[in-house]
PDB file of C-alpha atoms and ligand atoms in Angstrom:
ATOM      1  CA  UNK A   1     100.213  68.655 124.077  1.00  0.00           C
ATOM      2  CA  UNK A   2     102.971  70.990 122.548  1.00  0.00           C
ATOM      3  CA  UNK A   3     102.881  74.396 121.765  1.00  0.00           C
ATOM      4  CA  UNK A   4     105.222  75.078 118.527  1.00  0.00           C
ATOM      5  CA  UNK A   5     106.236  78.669 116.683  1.00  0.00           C
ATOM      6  CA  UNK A   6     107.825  76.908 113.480  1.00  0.00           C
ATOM      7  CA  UNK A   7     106.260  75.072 111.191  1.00  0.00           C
ATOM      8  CA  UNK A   8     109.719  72.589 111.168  1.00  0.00           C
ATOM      9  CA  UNK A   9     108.026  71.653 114.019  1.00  0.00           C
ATOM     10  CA  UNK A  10     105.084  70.225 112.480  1.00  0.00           C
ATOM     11  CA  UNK A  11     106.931  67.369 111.223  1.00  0.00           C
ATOM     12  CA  UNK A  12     104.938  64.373 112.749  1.00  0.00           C
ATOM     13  CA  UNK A  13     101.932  66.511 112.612  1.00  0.00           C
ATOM     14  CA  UNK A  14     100.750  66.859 109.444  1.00  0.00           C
ATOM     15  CA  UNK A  15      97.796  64.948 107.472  1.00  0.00           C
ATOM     16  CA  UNK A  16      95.965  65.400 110.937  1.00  0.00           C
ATOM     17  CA  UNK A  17      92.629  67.822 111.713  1.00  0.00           C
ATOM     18  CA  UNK A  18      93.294  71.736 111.447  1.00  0.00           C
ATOM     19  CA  UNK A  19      91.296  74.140 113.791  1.00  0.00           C
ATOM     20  CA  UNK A  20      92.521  77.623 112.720  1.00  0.00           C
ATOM     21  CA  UNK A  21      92.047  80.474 115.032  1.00  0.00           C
ATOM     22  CA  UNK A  22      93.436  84.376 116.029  1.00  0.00           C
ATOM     23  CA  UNK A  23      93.370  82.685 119.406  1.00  0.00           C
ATOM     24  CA  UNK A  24      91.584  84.878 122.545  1.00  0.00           C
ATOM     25  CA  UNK A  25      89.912  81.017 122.801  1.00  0.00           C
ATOM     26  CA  UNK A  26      86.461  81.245 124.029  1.00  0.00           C
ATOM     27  CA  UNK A  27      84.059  78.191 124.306  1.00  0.00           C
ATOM     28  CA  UNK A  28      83.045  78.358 120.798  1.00  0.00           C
ATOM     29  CA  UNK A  29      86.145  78.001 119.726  1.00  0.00           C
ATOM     30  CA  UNK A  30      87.095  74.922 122.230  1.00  0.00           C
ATOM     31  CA  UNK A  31      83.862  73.151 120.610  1.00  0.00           C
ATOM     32  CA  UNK A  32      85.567  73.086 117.361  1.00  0.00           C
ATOM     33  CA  UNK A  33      88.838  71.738 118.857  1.00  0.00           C
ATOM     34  CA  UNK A  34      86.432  69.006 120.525  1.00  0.00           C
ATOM     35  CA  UNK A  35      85.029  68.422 117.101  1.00  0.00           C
ATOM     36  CA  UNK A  36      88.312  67.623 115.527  1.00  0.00           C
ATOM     37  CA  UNK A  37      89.664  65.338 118.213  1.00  0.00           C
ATOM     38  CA  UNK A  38      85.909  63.566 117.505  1.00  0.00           C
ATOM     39  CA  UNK A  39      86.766  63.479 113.800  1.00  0.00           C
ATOM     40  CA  UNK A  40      90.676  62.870 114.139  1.00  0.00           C
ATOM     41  CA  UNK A  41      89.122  59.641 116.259  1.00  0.00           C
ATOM     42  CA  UNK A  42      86.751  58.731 113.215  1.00  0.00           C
ATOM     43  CA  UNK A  43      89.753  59.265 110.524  1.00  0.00           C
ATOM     44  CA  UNK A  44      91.733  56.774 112.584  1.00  0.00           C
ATOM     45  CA  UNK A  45      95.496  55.926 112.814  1.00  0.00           C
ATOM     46  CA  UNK A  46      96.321  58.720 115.569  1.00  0.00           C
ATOM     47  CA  UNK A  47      95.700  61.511 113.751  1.00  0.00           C
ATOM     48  CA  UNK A  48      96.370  64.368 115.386  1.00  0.00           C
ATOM     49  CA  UNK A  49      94.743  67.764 116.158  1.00  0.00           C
ATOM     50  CA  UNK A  50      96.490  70.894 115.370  1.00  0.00           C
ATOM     51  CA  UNK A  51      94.894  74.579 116.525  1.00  0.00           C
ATOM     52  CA  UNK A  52      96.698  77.046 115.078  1.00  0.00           C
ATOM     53  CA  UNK A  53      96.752  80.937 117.059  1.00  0.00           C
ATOM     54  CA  UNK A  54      97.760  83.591 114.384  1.00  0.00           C
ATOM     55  CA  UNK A  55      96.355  87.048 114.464  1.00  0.00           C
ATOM     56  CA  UNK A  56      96.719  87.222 110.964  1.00  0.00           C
ATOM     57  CA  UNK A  57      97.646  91.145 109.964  1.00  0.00           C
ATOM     58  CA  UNK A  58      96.351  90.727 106.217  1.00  0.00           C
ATOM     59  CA  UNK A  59      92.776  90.321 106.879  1.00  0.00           C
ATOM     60  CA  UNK A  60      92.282  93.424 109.332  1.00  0.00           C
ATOM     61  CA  UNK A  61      91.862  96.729 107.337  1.00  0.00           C
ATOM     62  CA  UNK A  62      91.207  99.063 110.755  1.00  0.00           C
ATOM     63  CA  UNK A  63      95.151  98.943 112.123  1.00  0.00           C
ATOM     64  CA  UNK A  64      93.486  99.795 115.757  1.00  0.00           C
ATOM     65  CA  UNK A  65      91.478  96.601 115.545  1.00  0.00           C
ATOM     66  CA  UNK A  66      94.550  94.473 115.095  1.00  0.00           C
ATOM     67  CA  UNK A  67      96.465  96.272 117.790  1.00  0.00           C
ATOM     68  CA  UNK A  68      93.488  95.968 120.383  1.00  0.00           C
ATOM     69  CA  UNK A  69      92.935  92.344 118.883  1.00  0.00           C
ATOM     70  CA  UNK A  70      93.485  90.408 122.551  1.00  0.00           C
ATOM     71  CA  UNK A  71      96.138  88.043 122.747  1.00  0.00           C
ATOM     72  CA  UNK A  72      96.222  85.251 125.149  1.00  0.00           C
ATOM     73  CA  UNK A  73      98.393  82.531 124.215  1.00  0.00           C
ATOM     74  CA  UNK A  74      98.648  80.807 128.058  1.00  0.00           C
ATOM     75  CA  UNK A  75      95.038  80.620 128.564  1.00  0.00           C
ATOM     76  CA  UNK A  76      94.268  79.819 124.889  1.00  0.00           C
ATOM     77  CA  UNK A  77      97.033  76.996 125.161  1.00  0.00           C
ATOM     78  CA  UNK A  78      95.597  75.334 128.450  1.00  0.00           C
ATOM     79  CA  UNK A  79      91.884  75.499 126.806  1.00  0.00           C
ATOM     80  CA  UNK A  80      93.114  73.494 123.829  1.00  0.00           C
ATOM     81  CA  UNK A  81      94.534  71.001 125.888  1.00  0.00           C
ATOM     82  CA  UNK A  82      91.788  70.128 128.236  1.00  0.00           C
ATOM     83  CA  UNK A  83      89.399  70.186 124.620  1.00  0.00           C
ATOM     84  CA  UNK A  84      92.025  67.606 123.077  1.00  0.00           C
ATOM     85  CA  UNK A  85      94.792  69.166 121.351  1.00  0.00           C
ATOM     86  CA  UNK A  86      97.761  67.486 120.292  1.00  0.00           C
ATOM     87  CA  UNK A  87      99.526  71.240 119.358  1.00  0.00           C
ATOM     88  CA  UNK A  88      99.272  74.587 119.158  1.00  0.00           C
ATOM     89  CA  UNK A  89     101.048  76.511 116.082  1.00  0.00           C
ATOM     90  CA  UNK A  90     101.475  80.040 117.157  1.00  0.00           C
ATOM     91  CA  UNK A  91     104.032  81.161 114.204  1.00  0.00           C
ATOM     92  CA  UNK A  92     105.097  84.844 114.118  1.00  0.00           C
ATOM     93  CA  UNK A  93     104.061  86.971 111.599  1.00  0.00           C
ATOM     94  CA  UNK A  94     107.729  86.315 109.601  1.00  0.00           C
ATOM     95  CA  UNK A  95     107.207  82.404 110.075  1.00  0.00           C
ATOM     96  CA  UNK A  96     104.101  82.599 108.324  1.00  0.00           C
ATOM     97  CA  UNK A  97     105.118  85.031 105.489  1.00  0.00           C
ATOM     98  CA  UNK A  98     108.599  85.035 105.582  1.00  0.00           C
ATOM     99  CA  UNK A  99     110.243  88.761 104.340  1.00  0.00           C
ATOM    100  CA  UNK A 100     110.958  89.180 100.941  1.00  0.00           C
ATOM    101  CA  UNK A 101     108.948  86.102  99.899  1.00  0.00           C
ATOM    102  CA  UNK A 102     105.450  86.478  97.870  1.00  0.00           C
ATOM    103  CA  UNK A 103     102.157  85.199  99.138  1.00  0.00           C
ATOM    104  CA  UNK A 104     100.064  85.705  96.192  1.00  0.00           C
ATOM    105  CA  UNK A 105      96.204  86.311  97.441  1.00  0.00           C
ATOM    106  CA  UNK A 106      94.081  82.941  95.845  1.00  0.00           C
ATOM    107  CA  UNK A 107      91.808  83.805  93.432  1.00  0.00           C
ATOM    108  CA  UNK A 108      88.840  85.224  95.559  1.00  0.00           C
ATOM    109  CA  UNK A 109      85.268  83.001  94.867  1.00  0.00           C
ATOM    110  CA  UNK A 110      82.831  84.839  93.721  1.00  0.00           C
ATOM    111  CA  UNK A 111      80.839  84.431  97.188  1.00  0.00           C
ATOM    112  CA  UNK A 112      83.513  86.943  98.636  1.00  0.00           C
ATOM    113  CA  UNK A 113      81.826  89.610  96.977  1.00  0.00           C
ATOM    114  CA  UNK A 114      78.148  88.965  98.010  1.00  0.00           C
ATOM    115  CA  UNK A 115      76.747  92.010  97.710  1.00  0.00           C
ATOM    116  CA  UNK A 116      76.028  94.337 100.822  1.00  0.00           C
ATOM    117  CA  UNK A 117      77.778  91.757 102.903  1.00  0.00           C
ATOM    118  CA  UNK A 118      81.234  91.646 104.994  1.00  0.00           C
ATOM    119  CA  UNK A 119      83.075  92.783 101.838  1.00  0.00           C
ATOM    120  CA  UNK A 120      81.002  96.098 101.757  1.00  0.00           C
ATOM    121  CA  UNK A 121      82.018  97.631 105.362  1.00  0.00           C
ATOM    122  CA  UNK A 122      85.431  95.117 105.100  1.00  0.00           C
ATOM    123  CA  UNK A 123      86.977  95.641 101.808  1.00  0.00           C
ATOM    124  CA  UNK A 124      89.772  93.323 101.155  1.00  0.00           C
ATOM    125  CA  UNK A 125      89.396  91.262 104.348  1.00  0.00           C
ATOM    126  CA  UNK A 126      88.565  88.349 102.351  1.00  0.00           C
ATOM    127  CA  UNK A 127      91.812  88.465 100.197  1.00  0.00           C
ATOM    128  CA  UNK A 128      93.387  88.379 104.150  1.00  0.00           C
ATOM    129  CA  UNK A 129      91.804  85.326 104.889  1.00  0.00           C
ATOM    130  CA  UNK A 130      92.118  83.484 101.788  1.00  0.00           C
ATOM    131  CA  UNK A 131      95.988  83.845 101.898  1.00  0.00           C
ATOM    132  CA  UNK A 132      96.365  82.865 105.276  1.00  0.00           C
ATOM    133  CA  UNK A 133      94.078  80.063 105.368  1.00  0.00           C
ATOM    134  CA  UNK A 134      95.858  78.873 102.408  1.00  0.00           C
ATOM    135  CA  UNK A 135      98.855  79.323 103.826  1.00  0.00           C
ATOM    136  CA  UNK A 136      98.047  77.474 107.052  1.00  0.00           C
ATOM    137  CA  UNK A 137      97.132  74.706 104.731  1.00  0.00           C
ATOM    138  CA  UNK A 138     100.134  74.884 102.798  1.00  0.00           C
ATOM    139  CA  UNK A 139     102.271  74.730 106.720  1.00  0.00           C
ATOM    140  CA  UNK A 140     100.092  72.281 108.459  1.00  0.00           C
ATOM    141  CA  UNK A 141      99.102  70.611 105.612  1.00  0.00           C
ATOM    142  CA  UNK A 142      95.944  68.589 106.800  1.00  0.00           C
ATOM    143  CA  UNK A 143      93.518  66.126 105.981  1.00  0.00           C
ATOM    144  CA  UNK A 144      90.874  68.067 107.370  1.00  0.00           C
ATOM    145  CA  UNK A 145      90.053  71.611 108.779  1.00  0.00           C
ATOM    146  CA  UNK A 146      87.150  72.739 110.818  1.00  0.00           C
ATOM    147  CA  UNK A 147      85.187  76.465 110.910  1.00  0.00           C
ATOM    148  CA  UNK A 148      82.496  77.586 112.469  1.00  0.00           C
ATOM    149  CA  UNK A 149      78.900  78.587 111.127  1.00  0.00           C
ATOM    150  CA  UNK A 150      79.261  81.965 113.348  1.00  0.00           C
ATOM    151  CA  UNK A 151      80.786  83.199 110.674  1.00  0.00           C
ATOM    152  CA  UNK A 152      78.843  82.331 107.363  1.00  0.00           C
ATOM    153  CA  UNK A 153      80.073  83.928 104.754  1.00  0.00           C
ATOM    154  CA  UNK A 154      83.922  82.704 105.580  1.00  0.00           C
ATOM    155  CA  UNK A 155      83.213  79.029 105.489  1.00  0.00           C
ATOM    156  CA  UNK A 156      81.138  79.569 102.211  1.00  0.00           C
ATOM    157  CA  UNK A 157      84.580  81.602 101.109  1.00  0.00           C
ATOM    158  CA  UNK A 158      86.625  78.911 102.647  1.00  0.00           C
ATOM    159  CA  UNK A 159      84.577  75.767 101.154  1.00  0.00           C
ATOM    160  CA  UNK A 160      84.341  77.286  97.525  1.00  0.00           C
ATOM    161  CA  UNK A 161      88.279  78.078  97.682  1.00  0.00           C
ATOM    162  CA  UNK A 162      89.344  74.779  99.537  1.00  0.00           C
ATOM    163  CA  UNK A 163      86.943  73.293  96.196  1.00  0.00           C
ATOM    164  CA  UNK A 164      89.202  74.780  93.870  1.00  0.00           C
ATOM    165  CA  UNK A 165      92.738  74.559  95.215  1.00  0.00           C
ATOM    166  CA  UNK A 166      92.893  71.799  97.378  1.00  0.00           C
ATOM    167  CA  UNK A 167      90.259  68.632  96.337  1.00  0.00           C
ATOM    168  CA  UNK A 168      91.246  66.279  98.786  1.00  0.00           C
ATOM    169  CA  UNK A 169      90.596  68.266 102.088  1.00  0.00           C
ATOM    170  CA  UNK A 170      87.587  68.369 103.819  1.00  0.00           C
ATOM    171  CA  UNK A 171      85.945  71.381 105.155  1.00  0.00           C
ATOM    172  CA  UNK A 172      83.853  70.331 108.293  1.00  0.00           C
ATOM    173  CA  UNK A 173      81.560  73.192 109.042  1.00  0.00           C
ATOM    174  CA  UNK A 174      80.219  72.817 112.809  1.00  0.00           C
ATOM    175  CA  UNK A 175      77.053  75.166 114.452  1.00  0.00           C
ATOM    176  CA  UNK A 176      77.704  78.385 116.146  1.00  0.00           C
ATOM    177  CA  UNK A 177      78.047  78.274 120.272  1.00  0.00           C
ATOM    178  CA  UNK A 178      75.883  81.044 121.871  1.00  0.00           C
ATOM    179  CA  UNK A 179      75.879  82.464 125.221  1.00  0.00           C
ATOM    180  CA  UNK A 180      72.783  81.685 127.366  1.00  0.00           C
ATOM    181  CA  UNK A 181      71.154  84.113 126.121  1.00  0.00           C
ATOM    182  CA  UNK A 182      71.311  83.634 122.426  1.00  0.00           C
ATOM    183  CA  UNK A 183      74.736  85.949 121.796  1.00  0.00           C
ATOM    184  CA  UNK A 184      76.864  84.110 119.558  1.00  0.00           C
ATOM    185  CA  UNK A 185      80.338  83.814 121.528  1.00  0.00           C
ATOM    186  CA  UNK A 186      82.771  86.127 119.859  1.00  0.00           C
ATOM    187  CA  UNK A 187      86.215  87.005 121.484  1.00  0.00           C
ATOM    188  CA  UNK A 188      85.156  91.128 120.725  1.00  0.00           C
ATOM    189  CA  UNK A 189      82.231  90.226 123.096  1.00  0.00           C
ATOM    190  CA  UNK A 190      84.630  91.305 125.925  1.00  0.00           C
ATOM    191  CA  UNK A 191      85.265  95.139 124.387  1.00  0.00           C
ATOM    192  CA  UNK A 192      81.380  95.049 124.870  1.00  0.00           C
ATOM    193  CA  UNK A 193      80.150  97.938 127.685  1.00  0.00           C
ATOM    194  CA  UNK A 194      78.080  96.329 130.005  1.00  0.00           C
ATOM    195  CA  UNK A 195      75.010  98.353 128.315  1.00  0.00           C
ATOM    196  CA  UNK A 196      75.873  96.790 125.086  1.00  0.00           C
ATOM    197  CA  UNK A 197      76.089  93.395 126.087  1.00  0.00           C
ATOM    198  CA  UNK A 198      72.441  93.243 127.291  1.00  0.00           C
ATOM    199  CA  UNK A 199      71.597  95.416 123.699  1.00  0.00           C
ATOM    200  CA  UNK A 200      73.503  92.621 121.802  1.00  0.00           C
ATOM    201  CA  UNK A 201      71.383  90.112 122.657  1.00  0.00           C
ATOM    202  CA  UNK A 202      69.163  92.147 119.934  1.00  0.00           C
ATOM    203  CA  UNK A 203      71.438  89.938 117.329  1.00  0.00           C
ATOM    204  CA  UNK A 204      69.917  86.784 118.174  1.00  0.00           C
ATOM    205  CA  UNK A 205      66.213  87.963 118.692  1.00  0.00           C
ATOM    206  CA  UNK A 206      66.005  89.624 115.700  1.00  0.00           C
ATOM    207  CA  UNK A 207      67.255  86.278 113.878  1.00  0.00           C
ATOM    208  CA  UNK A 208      64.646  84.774 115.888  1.00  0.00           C
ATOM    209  CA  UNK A 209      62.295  87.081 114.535  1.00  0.00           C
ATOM    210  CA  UNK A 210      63.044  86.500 111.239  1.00  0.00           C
ATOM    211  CA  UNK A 211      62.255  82.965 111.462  1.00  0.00           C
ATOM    212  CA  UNK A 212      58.375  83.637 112.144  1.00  0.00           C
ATOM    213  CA  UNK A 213      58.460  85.587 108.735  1.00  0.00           C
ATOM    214  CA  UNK A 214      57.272  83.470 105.390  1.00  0.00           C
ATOM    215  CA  UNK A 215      58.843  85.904 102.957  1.00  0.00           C
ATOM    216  CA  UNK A 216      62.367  87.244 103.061  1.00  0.00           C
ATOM    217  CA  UNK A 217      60.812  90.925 102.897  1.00  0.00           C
ATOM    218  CA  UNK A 218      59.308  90.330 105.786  1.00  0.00           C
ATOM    219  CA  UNK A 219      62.443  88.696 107.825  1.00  0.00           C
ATOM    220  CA  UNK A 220      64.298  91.625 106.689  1.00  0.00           C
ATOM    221  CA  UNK A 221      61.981  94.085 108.039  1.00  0.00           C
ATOM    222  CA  UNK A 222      61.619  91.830 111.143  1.00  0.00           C
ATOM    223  CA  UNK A 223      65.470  91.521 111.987  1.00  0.00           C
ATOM    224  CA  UNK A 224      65.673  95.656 111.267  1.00  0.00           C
ATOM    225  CA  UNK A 225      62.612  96.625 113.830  1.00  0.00           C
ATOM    226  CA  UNK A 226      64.065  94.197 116.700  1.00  0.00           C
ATOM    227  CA  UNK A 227      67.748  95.615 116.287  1.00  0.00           C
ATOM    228  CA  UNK A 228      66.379  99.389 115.811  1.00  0.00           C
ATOM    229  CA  UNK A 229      64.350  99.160 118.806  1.00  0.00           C
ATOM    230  CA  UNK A 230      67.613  98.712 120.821  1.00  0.00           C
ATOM    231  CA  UNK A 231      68.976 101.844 118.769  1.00  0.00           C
ATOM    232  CA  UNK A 232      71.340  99.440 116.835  1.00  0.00           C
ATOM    233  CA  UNK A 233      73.635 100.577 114.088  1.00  0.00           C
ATOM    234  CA  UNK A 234      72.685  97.571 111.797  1.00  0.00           C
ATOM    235  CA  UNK A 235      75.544  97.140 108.690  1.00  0.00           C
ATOM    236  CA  UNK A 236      73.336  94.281 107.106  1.00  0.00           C
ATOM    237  CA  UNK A 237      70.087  92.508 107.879  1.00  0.00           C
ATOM    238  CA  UNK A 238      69.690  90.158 105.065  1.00  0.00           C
ATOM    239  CA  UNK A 239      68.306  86.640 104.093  1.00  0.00           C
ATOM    240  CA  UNK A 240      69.972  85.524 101.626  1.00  0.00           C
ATOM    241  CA  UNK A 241      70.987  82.041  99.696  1.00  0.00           C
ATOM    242  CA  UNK A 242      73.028  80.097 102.072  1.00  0.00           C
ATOM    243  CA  UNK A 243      75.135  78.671  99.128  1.00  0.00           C
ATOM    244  CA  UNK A 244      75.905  82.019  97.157  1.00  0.00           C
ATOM    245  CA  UNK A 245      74.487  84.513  99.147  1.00  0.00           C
ATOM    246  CA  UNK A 246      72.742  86.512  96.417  1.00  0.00           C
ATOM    247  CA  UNK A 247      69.045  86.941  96.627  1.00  0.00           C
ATOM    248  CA  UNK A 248      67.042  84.096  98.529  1.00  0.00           C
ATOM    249  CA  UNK A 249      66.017  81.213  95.610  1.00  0.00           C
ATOM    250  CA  UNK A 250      63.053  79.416  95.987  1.00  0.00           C
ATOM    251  CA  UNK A 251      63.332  75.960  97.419  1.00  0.00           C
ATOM    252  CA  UNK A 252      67.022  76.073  98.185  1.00  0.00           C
ATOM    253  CA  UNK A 253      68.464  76.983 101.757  1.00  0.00           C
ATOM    254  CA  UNK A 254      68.483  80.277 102.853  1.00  0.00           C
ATOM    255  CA  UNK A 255      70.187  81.919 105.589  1.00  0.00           C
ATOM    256  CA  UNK A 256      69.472  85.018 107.388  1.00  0.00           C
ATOM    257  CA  UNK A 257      72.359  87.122 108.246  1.00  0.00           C
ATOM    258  CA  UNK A 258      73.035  90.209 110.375  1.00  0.00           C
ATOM    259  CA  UNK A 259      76.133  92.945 111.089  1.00  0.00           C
ATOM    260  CA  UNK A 260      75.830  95.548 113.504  1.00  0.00           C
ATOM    261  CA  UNK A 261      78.274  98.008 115.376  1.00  0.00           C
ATOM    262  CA  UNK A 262      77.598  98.680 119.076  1.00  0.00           C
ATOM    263  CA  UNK A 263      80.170 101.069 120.358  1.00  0.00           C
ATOM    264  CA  UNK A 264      83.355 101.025 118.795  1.00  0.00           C
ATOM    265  CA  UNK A 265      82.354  96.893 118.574  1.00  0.00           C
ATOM    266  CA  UNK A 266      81.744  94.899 115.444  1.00  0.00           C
ATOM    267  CA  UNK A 267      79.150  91.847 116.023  1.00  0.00           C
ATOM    268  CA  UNK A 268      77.908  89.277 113.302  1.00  0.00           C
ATOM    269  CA  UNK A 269      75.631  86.421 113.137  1.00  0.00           C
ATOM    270  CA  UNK A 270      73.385  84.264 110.839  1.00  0.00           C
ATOM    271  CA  UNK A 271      70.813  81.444 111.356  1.00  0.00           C
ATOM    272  CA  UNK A 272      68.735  79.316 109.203  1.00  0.00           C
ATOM    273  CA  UNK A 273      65.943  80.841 107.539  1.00  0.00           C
ATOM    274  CA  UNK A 274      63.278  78.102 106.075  1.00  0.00           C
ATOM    275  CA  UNK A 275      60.313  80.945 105.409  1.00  0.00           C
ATOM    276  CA  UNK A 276      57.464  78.738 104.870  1.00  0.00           C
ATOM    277  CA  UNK A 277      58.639  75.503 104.288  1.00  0.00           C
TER     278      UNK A 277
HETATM  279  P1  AMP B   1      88.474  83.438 114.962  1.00  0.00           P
HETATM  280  O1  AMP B   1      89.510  83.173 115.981  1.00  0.00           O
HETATM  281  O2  AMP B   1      87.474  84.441 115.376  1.00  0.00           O
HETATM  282  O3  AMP B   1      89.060  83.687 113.607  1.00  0.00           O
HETATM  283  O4  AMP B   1      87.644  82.092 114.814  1.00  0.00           O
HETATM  284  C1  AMP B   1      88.276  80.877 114.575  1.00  0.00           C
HETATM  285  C2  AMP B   1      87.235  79.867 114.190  1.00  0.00           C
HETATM  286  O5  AMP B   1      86.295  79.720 115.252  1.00  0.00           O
HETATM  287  C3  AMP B   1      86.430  80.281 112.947  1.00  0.00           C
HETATM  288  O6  AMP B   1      86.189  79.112 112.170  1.00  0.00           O
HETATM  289  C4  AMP B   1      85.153  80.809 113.555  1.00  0.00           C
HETATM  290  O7  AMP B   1      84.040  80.704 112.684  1.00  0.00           O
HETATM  291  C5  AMP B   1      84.989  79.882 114.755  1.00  0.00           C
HETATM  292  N1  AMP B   1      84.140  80.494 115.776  1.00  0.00           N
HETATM  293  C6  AMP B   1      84.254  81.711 116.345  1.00  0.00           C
HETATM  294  N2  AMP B   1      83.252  81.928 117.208  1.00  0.00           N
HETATM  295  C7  AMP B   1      82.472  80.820 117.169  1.00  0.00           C
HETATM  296  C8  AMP B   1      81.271  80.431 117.824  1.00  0.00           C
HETATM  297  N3  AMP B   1      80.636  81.218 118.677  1.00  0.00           N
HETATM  298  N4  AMP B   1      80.754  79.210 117.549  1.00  0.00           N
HETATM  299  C9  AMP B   1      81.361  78.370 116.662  1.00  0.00           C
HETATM  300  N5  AMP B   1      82.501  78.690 116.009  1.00  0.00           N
HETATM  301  C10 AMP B   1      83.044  79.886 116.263  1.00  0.00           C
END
């Protein structure tokens, strides 16, 4: 495995599986690099596996979350390799948006904007993560890129964007890795007090709750009791349509998803929600 900084470096890479990351590698993340050696196997023809580590400044609108954002390109490196890597891009800020050059923000889908979700307490994040996803596309240039379910909303972003712009490569979604005890892995899970870790596992109950619900009212309510009862400040606690995330529809998938601060920590995670089918 190599670990490049340019993307001049890419040259034999390309056309291969992208897993894109900000890197602090936890075993979530290492799933999804297993994934894409699985489906760089199935594509055939030694296609290789790129994981690109870029703590992307656009898509952070609190400047002290970016600075405390951990960095740890050894470890993250070494993980990649035992999970199958064939490279790590870790480009510099200037490699990926070179000064004086214009990286025009895609035109954000409409699912960016779901109402009362990450866009509420995030404004403008989205924009972030459109532009650099489509400008790790545009420097890797793959034949498929993987995300993970942990965290919804993106890969609906990501899917409906990828759609539009870029037709020919597949978006592989692949399930969220959890902790033991139900806590979606998340590399803020370490900023955690060891108070709030044990409250955090409210996340994943409550979404548990939820399921026993048949109506979404109900769900709602359920998710909101088990994450109060911890004293959680809860951003969202929704179910929602898992295609456009506006209100639940009848008969199509729906998804139930949750925010919530504890400490100076931001924590999100969704399941399925099937109601009473
Ligand atoms: P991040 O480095 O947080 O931007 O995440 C990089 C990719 O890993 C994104 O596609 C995330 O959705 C995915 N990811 C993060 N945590 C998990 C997890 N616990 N399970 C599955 N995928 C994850």
């Amino acid at each position: 495995m190599r670990i490049v900084t340019t993307a001049r470096e890419l040259g034999d890479f390309r056309g291969g599986v992208l897993v894109p990351t900000m890197g602090a590698l936890h075993a979530g993340h290492l799933a999804l690099v297993s994934a894409a050696r699985a489906e760089a196997a199935r594509r055939g023809g030694g296609k290789p596996v790129v994981v690109s580590v870029f703590v992307n400044p656009t898509q952070f609108n609190d400047p002290k979350d970016l600075d405390r954002y951990p960095r740890t390109l050894d470890a993250d490196s070494a993980g990649c390799e035992r999970a199958g890597a064939d490279i790590v891009f870790a480009p510099s800020p200037d490699e990926v948006y070179p000064p004086g050059q214009l990286f025009p923000t895609p035109a954000l889908p409409a699912v960016a904007a779901g109402p009362g979700l990450e866009d509420a307490s995030r404004p403008g994040h989205f924009a972030g993560v459109c532009q650099v996803v489509e400008r790790l596309f545009e420097l890797v240039r793959p034949a498929a890129a993987i995300f993970g379910e942990k965290d919804w909303q993106q890969l609906k972003v990501i899917e409906a964007m990828a759609r539009d712009l870029r037709p020919d490569l597949s978006i592989i979604a692949h399930p969220t890795a959890r902790e033991p005890d139900g806590l979606a892995m998340s590399s803020r899970n370490v900023f955690l007090t060891p108070a709030d870790r044990s409250r955090a596992r409210a996340l994943w109950r409550g979404l548990a709750a939820a399921r026993d619900r048949s109506t979404p009212m109900a769900a709602e309510a359920a998710m909101r009791e088990v994450l109060e009862r911890e004293g959680i400040a809860i951003e969202y606690a929704v179910v929602r349509d898992a295609w456009t995330l506006l209100g639940p529809v009848e008969g199509c998938a729906s998804r139930a998803l949750v925010a919530a601060r504890l400490g100076t920590v931001r924590l999100i995670d969704n399941a399925e929600w099937r109601g009473d089918r």
